């Protein structure tokens, strides 16, 4: 009585899965990849009319939208327009969109997503 257990603590299958994930992350050089792709995403978003600032680190960033870009909408409404175009982002405040793409995102996927996000922003202008 009083002992505390954990479903996955020390369980061989869970430990093997965790080890495989860590090995893959090392092979990808995950920190460098996140920094590189994050900078690509940051630069591309800053190139859009209506994106005033970017905050965050690596691939977990937020874009602050201008009043002109929002055109009376909230960031949540812009996020919904992005979803209609096939890009999932999150309106985390009235004026900010959060991005959290996978670490394996490619440059061409970033380019395509940013093109679609631009269209979602312009759809309300």
N, CA, C and O atoms as a Tinker XYZ file with bonds, in Angstrom:
   500  protein
     1  N      0.825000   -1.203000    0.000000    73     2
     2  CA     0.000000    0.000000    0.000000    64     1     3
     3  C      0.864000    1.261000    0.000000    63     2     4     5
     4  O      1.904000    1.321000    0.657000    81     3
     5  N      0.414000    2.257000   -0.747000    73     3     6
     6  CA     1.140000    3.520000   -0.760000    64     5     7
     7  C      2.222000    3.589000   -1.810000    63     6     8     9
     8  O      2.779000    4.660000   -2.052000    81     7
     9  N      2.540000    2.447000   -2.454000    73     7    10
    10  CA     3.541000    2.488000   -3.517000    64     9    11
    11  C      2.972000    3.238000   -4.715000    63    10    12    13
    12  O      1.766000    3.228000   -4.964000    81    11
    13  N      3.848000    3.871000   -5.429000    73    11    14
    14  CA     3.416000    4.603000   -6.622000    64    13    15
    15  C      4.044000    3.946000   -7.836000    63    14    16    17
    16  O      5.260000    3.758000   -7.888000    81    15
    17  N      3.237000    3.605000   -8.790000    73    15    18
    18  CA     3.736000    3.017000  -10.023000    64    17    19
    19  C      3.484000    3.955000  -11.183000    63    18    20    21
    20  O      2.799000    4.969000  -11.046000    81    19
    21  N      4.036000    3.610000  -12.304000    73    19    22
    22  CA     3.844000    4.410000  -13.509000    64    21    23
    23  C      3.702000    3.455000  -14.680000    63    22    24    25
    24  O      4.437000    2.473000  -14.783000    81    23
    25  N      2.781000    3.736000  -15.539000    73    23    26
    26  CA     2.471000    2.850000  -16.653000    64    25    27
    27  C      3.698000    2.562000  -17.515000    63    26    28    29
    28  O      3.917000    1.420000  -17.919000    81    27
    29  N      4.500000    3.592000  -17.800000    73    27    30
    30  CA     5.606000    3.420000  -18.741000    64    29    31
    31  C      6.987000    3.434000  -18.080000    63    30    32    33
    32  O      7.988000    3.278000  -18.780000    81    31
    33  N      7.076000    3.613000  -16.779000    73    31    34
    34  CA     8.364000    3.725000  -16.116000    64    33    35
    35  C      9.130000    2.411000  -16.187000    63    34    36    37
    36  O      8.709000    1.405000  -15.616000    81    35
    37  N     10.229000    2.426000  -16.875000    73    35    38
    38  CA    11.094000    1.261000  -16.940000    64    37    39
    39  C     10.572000    0.139000  -17.819000    63    38    40    41
    40  O     11.204000   -0.913000  -17.916000    81    39
    41  N      9.450000    0.342000  -18.449000    73    39    42
    42  CA     8.865000   -0.684000  -19.291000    64    41    43
    43  C      9.739000   -0.827000  -20.551000    63    42    44    45
    44  O      9.996000    0.171000  -21.223000    81    43
    45  N     10.195000   -2.032000  -20.881000    73    43    46
    46  CA    11.168000   -2.205000  -21.963000    64    45    47
    47  C     10.725000   -1.665000  -23.326000    63    46    48    49
    48  O     11.537000   -1.073000  -24.036000    81    47
    49  N      9.487000   -1.849000  -23.699000    73    47    50
    50  CA     9.033000   -1.356000  -25.003000    64    49    51
    51  C      9.058000    0.164000  -25.056000    63    50    52    53
    52  O      9.513000    0.743000  -26.043000    81    51
    53  N      8.573000    0.815000  -24.004000    73    51    54
    54  CA     8.583000    2.275000  -23.960000    64    53    55
    55  C     10.019000    2.805000  -23.951000    63    54    56    57
    56  O     10.312000    3.808000  -24.603000    81    55
    57  N     10.907000    2.145000  -23.226000    73    55    58
    58  CA    12.304000    2.564000  -23.189000    64    57    59
    59  C     12.956000    2.417000  -24.565000    63    58    60    61
    60  O     13.720000    3.286000  -24.984000    81    59
    61  N     12.658000    1.322000  -25.268000    73    59    62
    62  CA    13.207000    1.117000  -26.611000    64    61    63
    63  C     12.689000    2.174000  -27.575000    63    62    64    65
    64  O     13.441000    2.671000  -28.413000    81    63
    65  N     11.411000    2.521000  -27.463000    73    63    66
    66  CA    10.842000    3.559000  -28.328000    64    65    67
    67  C     11.502000    4.907000  -28.056000    63    66    68    69
    68  O     11.838000    5.633000  -28.992000    81    67
    69  N     11.689000    5.244000  -26.792000    73    67    70
    70  CA    12.340000    6.500000  -26.432000    64    69    71
    71  C     13.770000    6.532000  -26.955000    63    70    72    73
    72  O     14.229000    7.558000  -27.458000    81    71
    73  N     14.466000    5.417000  -26.836000    73    71    74
    74  CA    15.844000    5.360000  -27.331000    64    73    75
    75  C     15.891000    5.555000  -28.839000    63    74    76    77
    76  O     16.766000    6.258000  -29.344000    81    75
    77  N     14.959000    4.940000  -29.564000    73    75    78
    78  CA    14.921000    5.096000  -31.022000    64    77    79
    79  C     14.639000    6.545000  -31.410000    63    78    80    81
    80  O     15.229000    7.060000  -32.360000    81    79
    81  N     13.748000    7.197000  -30.685000    73    79    82
    82  CA    13.446000    8.605000  -30.959000    64    81    83
    83  C     14.687000    9.457000  -30.723000    63    82    84    85
    84  O     15.011000   10.316000  -31.543000    81    83
    85  N     15.375000    9.233000  -29.625000    73    83    86
    86  CA    16.581000   10.008000  -29.329000    64    85    87
    87  C     17.664000    9.782000  -30.382000    63    86    88    89
    88  O     18.350000   10.727000  -30.770000    81    87
    89  N     17.826000    8.549000  -30.846000    73    87    90
    90  CA    18.807000    8.269000  -31.895000    64    89    91
    91  C     18.448000    9.003000  -33.190000    63    90    92    93
    92  O     19.317000    9.570000  -33.852000    81    91
    93  N     17.186000    8.987000  -33.537000    73    91    94
    94  CA    16.744000    9.686000  -34.745000    64    93    95
    95  C     16.959000   11.187000  -34.609000    63    94    96    97
    96  O     17.411000   11.833000  -35.555000    81    95
    97  N     16.647000   11.744000  -33.459000    73    95    98
    98  CA    16.851000   13.179000  -33.235000    64    97    99
    99  C     18.328000   13.547000  -33.347000    63    98   100   101
   100  O     18.667000   14.612000  -33.863000    81    99
   101  N     19.207000   12.669000  -32.864000    73    99   102
   102  CA    20.643000   12.914000  -33.001000    64   101   103
   103  C     21.061000   12.832000  -34.459000    63   102   104   105
   104  O     21.844000   13.666000  -34.915000    81   103
   105  N     20.562000   11.847000  -35.209000    73   103   106
   106  CA    20.903000   11.703000  -36.619000    64   105   107
   107  C     20.453000   12.917000  -37.424000    63   106   108   109
   108  O     21.163000   13.363000  -38.326000    81   107
   109  N     19.288000   13.450000  -37.103000    73   107   110
   110  CA    18.778000   14.630000  -37.798000    64   109   111
   111  C     19.491000   15.908000  -37.381000    63   110   112   113
   112  O     19.390000   16.924000  -38.068000    81   111
   113  N     20.206000   15.869000  -36.271000    73   111   114
   114  CA    20.730000   17.059000  -35.600000    64   113   115
   115  C     19.570000   18.020000  -35.377000    63   114   116   117
   116  O     19.562000   19.146000  -35.874000    81   115
   117  N     18.600000   17.545000  -34.619000    73   115   118
   118  CA    17.333000   18.236000  -34.406000    64   117   119
   119  C     17.484000   19.704000  -34.001000    63   118   120   121
   120  O     16.772000   20.544000  -34.552000    81   119
   121  N     18.370000   20.054000  -33.071000    73   119   122
   122  CA    18.471000   21.474000  -32.715000    64   121   123
   123  C     18.891000   22.348000  -33.895000    63   122   124   125
   124  O     18.335000   23.429000  -34.092000    81   123
   125  N     19.855000   21.896000  -34.673000    73   123   126
   126  CA    20.296000   22.684000  -35.827000    64   125   127
   127  C     19.206000   22.751000  -36.893000    63   126   128   129
   128  O     18.991000   23.798000  -37.503000    81   127
   129  N     18.523000   21.634000  -37.113000    73   127   130
   130  CA    17.453000   21.606000  -38.103000    64   129   131
   131  C     16.317000   22.537000  -37.698000    63   130   132   133
   132  O     15.789000   23.271000  -38.532000    81   131
   133  N     15.943000   22.510000  -36.434000    73   131   134
   134  CA    14.881000   23.399000  -35.950000    64   133   135
   135  C     15.282000   24.860000  -36.100000    63   134   136   137
   136  O     14.461000   25.695000  -36.478000    81   135
   137  N     16.537000   25.171000  -35.806000    73   135   138
   138  CA    17.013000   26.552000  -35.942000    64   137   139
   139  C     17.002000   26.982000  -37.405000    63   138   140   141
   140  O     16.558000   28.085000  -37.723000    81   139
   141  N     17.486000   26.122000  -38.295000    73   139   142
   142  CA    17.556000   26.459000  -39.722000    64   141   143
   143  C     16.161000   26.644000  -40.321000    63   142   144   145
   144  O     15.881000   27.667000  -40.945000    81   143
   145  N     15.300000   25.664000  -40.132000    73   143   146
   146  CA    13.953000   25.756000  -40.701000    64   145   147
   147  C     13.150000   26.869000  -40.025000    63   146   148   149
   148  O     12.334000   27.532000  -40.665000    81   147
   149  N     13.388000   27.067000  -38.732000    73   147   150
   150  CA    12.716000   28.152000  -38.027000    64   149   151
   151  C     13.100000   29.507000  -38.588000    63   150   152   153
   152  O     12.253000   30.392000  -38.708000    81   151
   153  N     14.371000   29.678000  -38.933000    73   151   154
   154  CA    14.811000   30.946000  -39.525000    64   153   155
   155  C     14.191000   31.134000  -40.905000    63   154   156   157
   156  O     13.813000   32.246000  -41.272000    81   155
   157  N     14.087000   30.038000  -41.678000    73   155   158
   158  CA    13.437000   30.121000  -42.986000    64   157   159
   159  C     11.982000   30.554000  -42.831000    63   158   160   161
   160  O     11.510000   31.422000  -43.567000    81   159
   161  N     11.274000   29.957000  -41.883000    73   159   162
   162  CA     9.878000   30.302000  -41.658000    64   161   163
   163  C      9.757000   31.747000  -41.186000    63   162   164   165
   164  O      8.904000   32.494000  -41.665000    81   163
   165  N     10.601000   32.128000  -40.258000    73   163   166
   166  CA    10.602000   33.500000  -39.737000    64   165   167
   167  C     10.819000   34.506000  -40.873000    63   166   168   169
   168  O     10.071000   35.475000  -40.998000    81   167
   169  N     11.832000   34.276000  -41.689000    73   167   170
   170  CA    12.135000   35.200000  -42.791000    64   169   171
   171  C     10.983000   35.283000  -43.789000    63   170   172   173
   172  O     10.634000   36.368000  -44.254000    81   171
   173  N     10.395000   34.132000  -44.115000    73   171   174
   174  CA     9.303000   34.114000  -45.080000    64   173   175
   175  C      8.081000   34.854000  -44.534000    63   174   176   177
   176  O      7.441000   35.615000  -45.260000    81   175
   177  N      7.760000   34.634000  -43.272000    73   175   178
   178  CA     6.609000   35.322000  -42.683000    64   177   179
   179  C      6.830000   36.821000  -42.588000    63   178   180   181
   180  O      5.906000   37.602000  -42.817000    81   179
   181  N      8.053000   37.232000  -42.251000    73   179   182
   182  CA     8.348000   38.664000  -42.166000    64   181   183
   183  C      8.273000   39.333000  -43.530000    63   182   184   185
   184  O      8.137000   40.554000  -43.613000    81   183
   185  N      8.359000   38.553000  -44.597000    73   183   186
   186  CA     8.226000   39.090000  -45.948000    64   185   187
   187  C      6.793000   39.342000  -46.370000    63   186   188   189
   188  O      6.555000   39.919000  -47.432000    81   187
   189  N      5.831000   38.919000  -45.557000    73   187   190
   190  CA     4.427000   39.115000  -45.894000    64   189   191
   191  C      3.947000   40.482000  -45.435000    63   190   192   193
   192  O      4.304000   40.947000  -44.352000    81   191
   193  N      3.135000   41.120000  -46.268000    73   191   194
   194  CA     2.475000   42.354000  -45.848000    64   193   195
   195  C      1.542000   42.009000  -44.696000    63   194   196   197
   196  O      0.755000   41.066000  -44.781000    81   195
   197  N      1.636000   42.769000  -43.639000    73   195   198
   198  CA     0.751000   42.560000  -42.516000    64   197   199
   199  C      1.356000   41.823000  -41.349000    63   198   200   201
   200  O      0.757000   41.785000  -40.275000    81   199
   201  N      2.531000   41.231000  -41.523000    73   199   202
   202  CA     3.214000   40.591000  -40.407000    64   201   203
   203  C      4.179000   41.616000  -39.827000    63   202   204   205
   204  O      5.157000   42.005000  -40.466000    81   203
   205  N      3.889000   42.043000  -38.613000    73   203   206
   206  CA     4.676000   43.105000  -37.980000    64   205   207
   207  C      5.900000   42.599000  -37.235000    63   206   208   209
   208  O      6.938000   43.260000  -37.221000    81   207
   209  N      5.785000   41.437000  -36.618000    73   207   210
   210  CA     6.877000   40.924000  -35.796000    64   209   211
   211  C      6.728000   39.423000  -35.632000    63   210   212   213
   212  O      5.644000   38.864000  -35.794000    81   211
   213  N      7.836000   38.790000  -35.309000    73   211   214
   214  CA     7.865000   37.354000  -35.019000    64   213   215
   215  C      8.510000   37.185000  -33.650000    63   214   216   217
   216  O      9.508000   37.833000  -33.337000    81   215
   217  N      7.930000   36.310000  -32.844000    73   215   218
   218  CA     8.547000   35.975000  -31.557000    64   217   219
   219  C      8.602000   34.459000  -31.437000    63   218   220   221
   220  O      7.843000   33.744000  -32.092000    81   219
   221  N      9.488000   33.989000  -30.611000    73   219   222
   222  CA     9.632000   32.559000  -30.402000    64   221   223
   223  C     11.016000   32.101000  -30.796000    63   222   224   225
   224  O     11.908000   32.906000  -31.065000    81   223
   225  N     11.177000   30.781000  -30.823000    73   223   226
   226  CA    12.488000   30.206000  -31.074000    64   225   227
   227  C     12.329000   28.957000  -31.920000    63   226   228   229
   228  O     11.408000   28.169000  -31.704000    81   227
   229  N     13.213000   28.776000  -32.873000    73   227   230
   230  CA    13.165000   27.592000  -33.723000    64   229   231
   231  C     11.874000   27.557000  -34.504000    63   230   232   233
   232  O     11.485000   28.548000  -35.123000    81   231
   233  N     11.206000   26.413000  -34.477000    73   231   234
   234  CA     9.974000   26.243000  -35.233000    64   233   235
   235  C      8.714000   26.549000  -34.415000    63   234   236   237
   236  O      7.607000   26.444000  -34.942000    81   235
   237  N      8.856000   26.916000  -33.166000    73   235   238
   238  CA     7.701000   27.289000  -32.358000    64   237   239
   239  C      7.698000   28.807000  -32.236000    63   238   240   241
   240  O      8.320000   29.379000  -31.342000    81   239
   241  N      6.977000   29.449000  -33.164000    73   239   242
   242  CA     6.989000   30.909000  -33.238000    64   241   243
   243  C      5.570000   31.446000  -33.367000    63   242   244   245
   244  O      4.625000   30.708000  -33.647000    81   243
   245  N      5.449000   32.744000  -33.157000    73   243   246
   246  CA     4.177000   33.438000  -33.351000    64   245   247
   247  C      4.425000   34.654000  -34.222000    63   246   248   249
   248  O      5.453000   35.321000  -34.109000    81   247
   249  N      3.462000   34.930000  -35.096000    73   247   250
   250  CA     3.512000   36.113000  -35.957000    64   249   251
   251  C      2.467000   37.103000  -35.470000    63   250   252   253
   252  O      1.291000   36.767000  -35.334000    81   251
   253  N      2.906000   38.317000  -35.212000    73   251   254
   254  CA     2.011000   39.392000  -34.804000    64   253   255
   255  C      1.507000   40.081000  -36.066000    63   254   256   257
   256  O      2.296000   40.575000  -36.872000    81   255
   257  N      0.177000   40.111000  -36.232000    73   255   258
   258  CA    -0.435000   40.686000  -37.424000    64   257   259
   259  C     -0.832000   42.139000  -37.191000    63   258   260   261
   260  O     -1.256000   42.509000  -36.096000    81   259
   261  N     -0.690000   42.948000  -38.221000    73   259   262
   262  CA    -1.062000   44.361000  -38.140000    64   261   263
   263  C     -2.575000   44.512000  -38.203000    63   262   264   265
   264  O     -3.288000   43.591000  -38.602000    81   263
   265  N     -3.051000   45.681000  -37.806000    73   263   266
   266  CA    -4.482000   45.973000  -37.903000    64   265   267
   267  C     -4.951000   45.891000  -39.353000    63   266   268   269
   268  O     -6.047000   45.402000  -39.626000    81   267
   269  N     -4.123000   46.367000  -40.282000    73   267   270
   270  CA    -4.495000   46.303000  -41.703000    64   269   271
   271  C     -4.654000   44.860000  -42.166000    63   270   272   273
   272  O     -5.586000   44.546000  -42.906000    81   271
   273  N     -3.754000   43.982000  -41.738000    73   271   274
   274  CA    -3.830000   42.571000  -42.137000    64   273   275
   275  C     -5.063000   41.906000  -41.541000    63   274   276   277
   276  O     -5.700000   41.072000  -42.184000    81   275
   277  N     -5.393000   42.275000  -40.323000    73   275   278
   278  CA    -6.551000   41.681000  -39.670000    64   277   279
   279  C     -7.860000   42.182000  -40.276000    63   278   280   281
   280  O     -8.845000   41.445000  -40.319000    81   279
   281  N     -7.875000   43.418000  -40.739000    73   279   282
   282  CA    -9.042000   44.001000  -41.409000    64   281   283
   283  C    -10.328000   43.745000  -40.622000    63   282   284   285
   284  O    -11.337000   43.313000  -41.179000    81   283
   285  N    -10.273000   44.020000  -39.317000    73   283   286
   286  CA   -11.445000   43.848000  -38.479000    64   285   287
   287  C    -11.661000   42.428000  -37.977000    63   286   288   289
   288  O    -12.610000   42.175000  -37.236000    81   287
   289  N    -10.805000   41.507000  -38.365000    73   287   290
   290  CA   -10.920000   40.119000  -37.907000    64   289   291
   291  C    -10.009000   39.903000  -36.705000    63   290   292   293
   292  O     -9.203000   40.765000  -36.354000    81   291
   293  N    -10.151000   38.750000  -36.090000    73   291   294
   294  CA    -9.200000   38.329000  -35.059000    64   293   295
   295  C     -8.202000   37.360000  -35.703000    63   294   296   297
   296  O     -8.427000   36.857000  -36.804000    81   295
   297  N     -7.116000   37.114000  -35.007000    73   295   298
   298  CA    -6.156000   36.122000  -35.493000    64   297   299
   299  C     -6.810000   34.745000  -35.586000    63   298   300   301
   300  O     -6.453000   33.946000  -36.453000    81   299
   301  N     -7.761000   34.463000  -34.702000    73   299   302
   302  CA    -8.488000   33.197000  -34.773000    64   301   303
   303  C     -9.254000   33.056000  -36.076000    63   302   304   305
   304  O     -9.329000   31.966000  -36.644000    81   303
   305  N     -9.815000   34.142000  -36.542000    73   303   306
   306  CA   -10.526000   34.112000  -37.828000    64   305   307
   307  C     -9.558000   33.942000  -38.991000    63   306   308   309
   308  O     -9.876000   33.267000  -39.971000    81   307
   309  N     -8.385000   34.546000  -38.890000    73   307   310
   310  CA    -7.358000   34.332000  -39.913000    64   309   311
   311  C     -6.897000   32.877000  -39.875000    63   310   312   313
   312  O     -6.676000   32.265000  -40.921000    81   311
   313  N     -6.752000   32.324000  -38.674000    73   311   314
   314  CA    -6.367000   30.913000  -38.534000    64   313   315
   315  C     -7.412000   30.005000  -39.177000    63   314   316   317
   316  O     -7.058000   29.005000  -39.802000    81   315
   317  N     -8.686000   30.338000  -39.032000    73   315   318
   318  CA    -9.749000   29.552000  -39.663000    64   317   319
   319  C     -9.650000   29.628000  -41.181000    63   318   320   321
   320  O     -9.859000   28.632000  -41.873000    81   319
   321  N     -9.329000   30.815000  -41.699000    73   319   322
   322  CA    -9.136000   30.967000  -43.150000    64   321   323
   323  C     -7.934000   30.150000  -43.611000    63   322   324   325
   324  O     -7.960000   29.563000  -44.693000    81   323
   325  N     -6.882000   30.108000  -42.797000    73   323   326
   326  CA    -5.709000   29.275000  -43.119000    64   325   327
   327  C     -6.110000   27.805000  -43.168000    63   326   328   329
   328  O     -5.704000   27.080000  -44.076000    81   327
   329  N     -6.903000   27.364000  -42.195000    73   327   330
   330  CA    -7.354000   25.964000  -42.148000    64   329   331
   331  C     -8.168000   25.619000  -43.386000    63   330   332   333
   332  O     -8.042000   24.522000  -43.931000    81   331
   333  N     -9.008000   26.557000  -43.832000    73   331   334
   334  CA    -9.791000   26.327000  -45.049000    64   333   335
   335  C     -8.891000   26.100000  -46.257000    63   334   336   337
   336  O     -9.277000   25.426000  -47.212000    81   335
   337  N     -7.690000   26.668000  -46.208000    73   335   338
   338  CA    -6.726000   26.516000  -47.299000    64   337   339
   339  C     -5.774000   25.345000  -47.084000    63   338   340   341
   340  O     -4.953000   25.041000  -47.949000    81   339
   341  N     -5.885000   24.682000  -45.921000    73   339   342
   342  CA    -5.072000   23.505000  -45.659000    64   341   343
   343  C     -3.859000   23.715000  -44.781000    63   342   344   345
   344  O     -3.004000   22.834000  -44.688000    81   343
   345  N     -3.767000   24.864000  -44.135000    73   343   346
   346  CA    -2.636000   25.150000  -43.251000    64   345   347
   347  C     -3.167000   25.324000  -41.831000    63   346   348   349
   348  O     -4.003000   26.192000  -41.580000    81   347
   349  N     -2.687000   24.508000  -40.914000    73   347   350
   350  CA    -3.141000   24.587000  -39.531000    64   349   351
   351  C     -2.212000   25.460000  -38.701000    63   350   352   353
   352  O     -1.039000   25.139000  -38.512000    81   351
   353  N     -2.750000   26.557000  -38.215000    73   351   354
   354  CA    -2.058000   27.463000  -37.302000    64   353   355
   355  C     -3.042000   27.750000  -36.182000    63   354   356   357
   356  O     -4.198000   27.333000  -36.244000    81   355
   357  N     -2.592000   28.452000  -35.169000    73   355   358
   358  CA    -3.432000   28.697000  -34.012000    64   357   359
   359  C     -3.468000   30.188000  -33.717000    63   358   360   361
   360  O     -2.421000   30.821000  -33.584000    81   359
   361  N     -4.664000   30.750000  -33.615000    73   359   362
   362  CA    -4.801000   32.132000  -33.176000    64   361   363
   363  C     -4.686000   32.177000  -31.667000    63   362   364   365
   364  O     -5.634000   31.831000  -30.962000    81   363
   365  N     -3.543000   32.598000  -31.164000    73   363   366
   366  CA    -3.281000   32.527000  -29.717000    64   365   367
   367  C     -3.620000   33.805000  -28.970000    63   366   368   369
   368  O     -3.623000   33.828000  -27.739000    81   367
   369  N     -3.902000   34.855000  -29.702000    73   367   370
   370  CA    -4.383000   36.101000  -29.123000    64   369   371
   371  C     -5.215000   36.772000  -30.207000    63   370   372   373
   372  O     -5.401000   36.209000  -31.286000    81   371
   373  N     -5.709000   37.950000  -29.931000    73   371   374
   374  CA    -6.506000   38.642000  -30.950000    64   373   375
   375  C     -5.681000   38.996000  -32.182000    63   374   376   377
   376  O     -6.226000   39.176000  -33.271000    81   375
   377  N     -4.357000   39.095000  -32.002000    73   375   378
   378  CA    -3.517000   39.580000  -33.105000    64   377   379
   379  C     -2.366000   38.657000  -33.492000    63   378   380   381
   380  O     -1.572000   39.014000  -34.362000    81   379
   381  N     -2.251000   37.485000  -32.873000    73   379   382
   382  CA    -1.076000   36.638000  -33.128000    64   381   383
   383  C     -1.464000   35.233000  -33.572000    63   382   384   385
   384  O     -2.396000   34.623000  -33.047000    81   383
   385  N     -0.720000   34.745000  -34.553000    73   383   386
   386  CA    -0.833000   33.368000  -35.022000    64   385   387
   387  C      0.370000   32.586000  -34.545000    63   386   388   389
   388  O      1.503000   33.056000  -34.651000    81   387
   389  N      0.131000   31.381000  -34.014000    73   387   390
   390  CA     1.235000   30.515000  -33.577000    64   389   391
   391  C      1.469000   29.440000  -34.624000    63   390   392   393
   392  O      0.531000   28.889000  -35.199000    81   391
   393  N      2.742000   29.156000  -34.856000    73   391   394
   394  CA     3.173000   28.131000  -35.802000    64   393   395
   395  C      3.967000   27.079000  -35.046000    63   394   396   397
   396  O      4.817000   27.411000  -34.220000    81   395
   397  N      3.692000   25.813000  -35.326000    73   395   398
   398  CA     4.403000   24.709000  -34.688000    64   397   399
   399  C      4.524000   23.555000  -35.682000    63   398   400   401
   400  O      3.996000   22.469000  -35.443000    81   399
   401  N      5.222000   23.792000  -36.803000    73   399   402
   402  CA     5.357000   22.715000  -37.787000    64   401   403
   403  C      6.285000   21.615000  -37.271000    63   402   404   405
   404  O      7.048000   21.828000  -36.330000    81   403
   405  N      6.213000   20.447000  -37.890000    73   403   406
   406  CA     7.102000   19.362000  -37.464000    64   405   407
   407  C      8.553000   19.701000  -37.775000    63   406   408   409
   408  O      8.844000   20.490000  -38.673000    81   407
   409  N      9.438000   19.100000  -37.029000    73   407   410
   410  CA    10.865000   19.368000  -37.224000    64   409   411
   411  C     11.347000   18.914000  -38.602000    63   410   412   413
   412  O     12.384000   19.370000  -39.084000    81   411
   413  N     10.600000   18.024000  -39.222000    73   411   414
   414  CA    10.973000   17.505000  -40.539000    64   413   415
   415  C     10.387000   18.322000  -41.679000    63   414   416   417
   416  O     10.470000   17.903000  -42.834000    81   415
   417  N      9.792000   19.484000  -41.384000    73   415   418
   418  CA     9.227000   20.327000  -42.434000    64   417   419
   419  C     10.322000   20.700000  -43.438000    63   418   420   421
   420  O     11.462000   20.969000  -43.059000    81   419
   421  N      9.959000   20.711000  -44.705000    73   419   422
   422  CA    10.931000   21.047000  -45.753000    64   421   423
   423  C     10.796000   22.508000  -46.154000    63   422   424   425
   424  O      9.802000   23.168000  -45.852000    81   423
   425  N     11.817000   22.994000  -46.838000    73   423   426
   426  CA    11.780000   24.361000  -47.342000    64   425   427
   427  C     10.607000   24.553000  -48.297000    63   426   428   429
   428  O      9.939000   25.585000  -48.248000    81   427
   429  N     10.349000   23.589000  -49.154000    73   427   430
   430  CA     9.228000   23.738000  -50.092000    64   429   431
   431  C      7.890000   23.732000  -49.357000    63   430   432   433
   432  O      6.963000   24.423000  -49.777000    81   431
   433  N      7.768000   22.970000  -48.274000    73   431   434
   434  CA     6.540000   22.992000  -47.483000    64   433   435
   435  C      6.360000   24.335000  -46.785000    63   434   436   437
   436  O      5.242000   24.841000  -46.691000    81   435
   437  N      7.441000   24.908000  -46.300000    73   435   438
   438  CA     7.380000   26.241000  -45.695000    64   437   439
   439  C      6.926000   27.250000  -46.735000    63   438   440   441
   440  O      6.045000   28.067000  -46.467000    81   439
   441  N      7.522000   27.200000  -47.921000    73   439   442
   442  CA     7.162000   28.139000  -48.986000    64   441   443
   443  C      5.685000   28.025000  -49.349000    63   442   444   445
   444  O      5.005000   29.039000  -49.508000    81   443
   445  N      5.188000   26.802000  -49.480000    73   443   446
   446  CA     3.786000   26.586000  -49.826000    64   445   447
   447  C      2.868000   27.083000  -48.708000    63   446   448   449
   448  O      1.859000   27.734000  -48.979000    81   447
   449  N      3.208000   26.784000  -47.470000    73   447   450
   450  CA     2.382000   27.225000  -46.343000    64   449   451
   451  C      2.330000   28.749000  -46.269000    63   450   452   453
   452  O      1.262000   29.324000  -46.058000    81   451
   453  N      3.461000   29.393000  -46.441000    73   451   454
   454  CA     3.505000   30.856000  -46.363000    64   453   455
   455  C      2.704000   31.471000  -47.505000    63   454   456   457
   456  O      2.048000   32.495000  -47.314000    81   455
   457  N      2.747000   30.868000  -48.680000    73   455   458
   458  CA     1.940000   31.352000  -49.809000    64   457   459
   459  C      0.453000   31.278000  -49.449000    63   458   460   461
   460  O     -0.301000   32.215000  -49.714000    81   459
   461  N      0.039000   30.170000  -48.850000    73   459   462
   462  CA    -1.361000   29.992000  -48.464000    64   461   463
   463  C     -1.750000   30.938000  -47.324000    63   462   464   465
   464  O     -2.858000   31.475000  -47.314000    81   463
   465  N     -0.851000   31.139000  -46.376000    73   463   466
   466  CA    -1.107000   32.067000  -45.271000    64   465   467
   467  C     -1.274000   33.484000  -45.802000    63   466   468   469
   468  O     -2.135000   34.231000  -45.336000    81   467
   469  N     -0.458000   33.847000  -46.770000    73   467   470
   470  CA    -0.584000   35.158000  -47.405000    64   469   471
   471  C     -1.980000   35.309000  -48.018000    63   470   472   473
   472  O     -2.615000   36.355000  -47.889000    81   471
   473  N     -2.447000   34.253000  -48.685000    73   471   474
   474  CA    -3.778000   34.293000  -49.260000    64   473   475
   475  C     -4.862000   34.429000  -48.202000    63   474   476   477
   476  O     -5.851000   35.130000  -48.414000    81   475
   477  N     -4.685000   33.769000  -47.074000    73   475   478
   478  CA    -5.669000   33.862000  -45.984000    64   477   479
   479  C     -5.692000   35.267000  -45.406000    63   478   480   481
   480  O     -6.759000   35.794000  -45.093000    81   479
   481  N     -4.527000   35.874000  -45.263000    73   479   482
   482  CA    -4.456000   37.238000  -44.755000    64   481   483
   483  C     -5.139000   38.190000  -45.732000    63   482   484   485
   484  O     -5.936000   39.039000  -45.332000    81   483
   485  N     -4.819000   38.041000  -47.009000    73   483   486
   486  CA    -5.366000   38.944000  -48.029000    64   485   487
   487  C     -6.860000   38.724000  -48.259000    63   486   488   489
   488  O     -7.534000   39.613000  -48.780000    81   487
   489  N     -7.380000   37.580000  -47.888000    73   487   490
   490  CA    -8.804000   37.300000  -48.121000    64   489   491
   491  C     -9.716000   38.208000  -47.294000    63   490   492   493
   492  O    -10.889000   38.373000  -47.628000    81   491
   493  N     -9.200000   38.786000  -46.242000    73   491   494
   494  CA   -10.011000   39.666000  -45.410000    64   493   495
   495  C     -9.770000   41.125000  -45.662000    63   494   496   497
   496  O    -10.482000   41.978000  -45.132000    81   495
   497  N     -8.773000   41.427000  -46.466000    73   495   498
   498  CA    -8.412000   42.828000  -46.710000    64   497   499
   499  C     -9.341000   43.486000  -47.709000    63   498   500
   500  O     -9.174000   44.664000  -48.024000    81   499
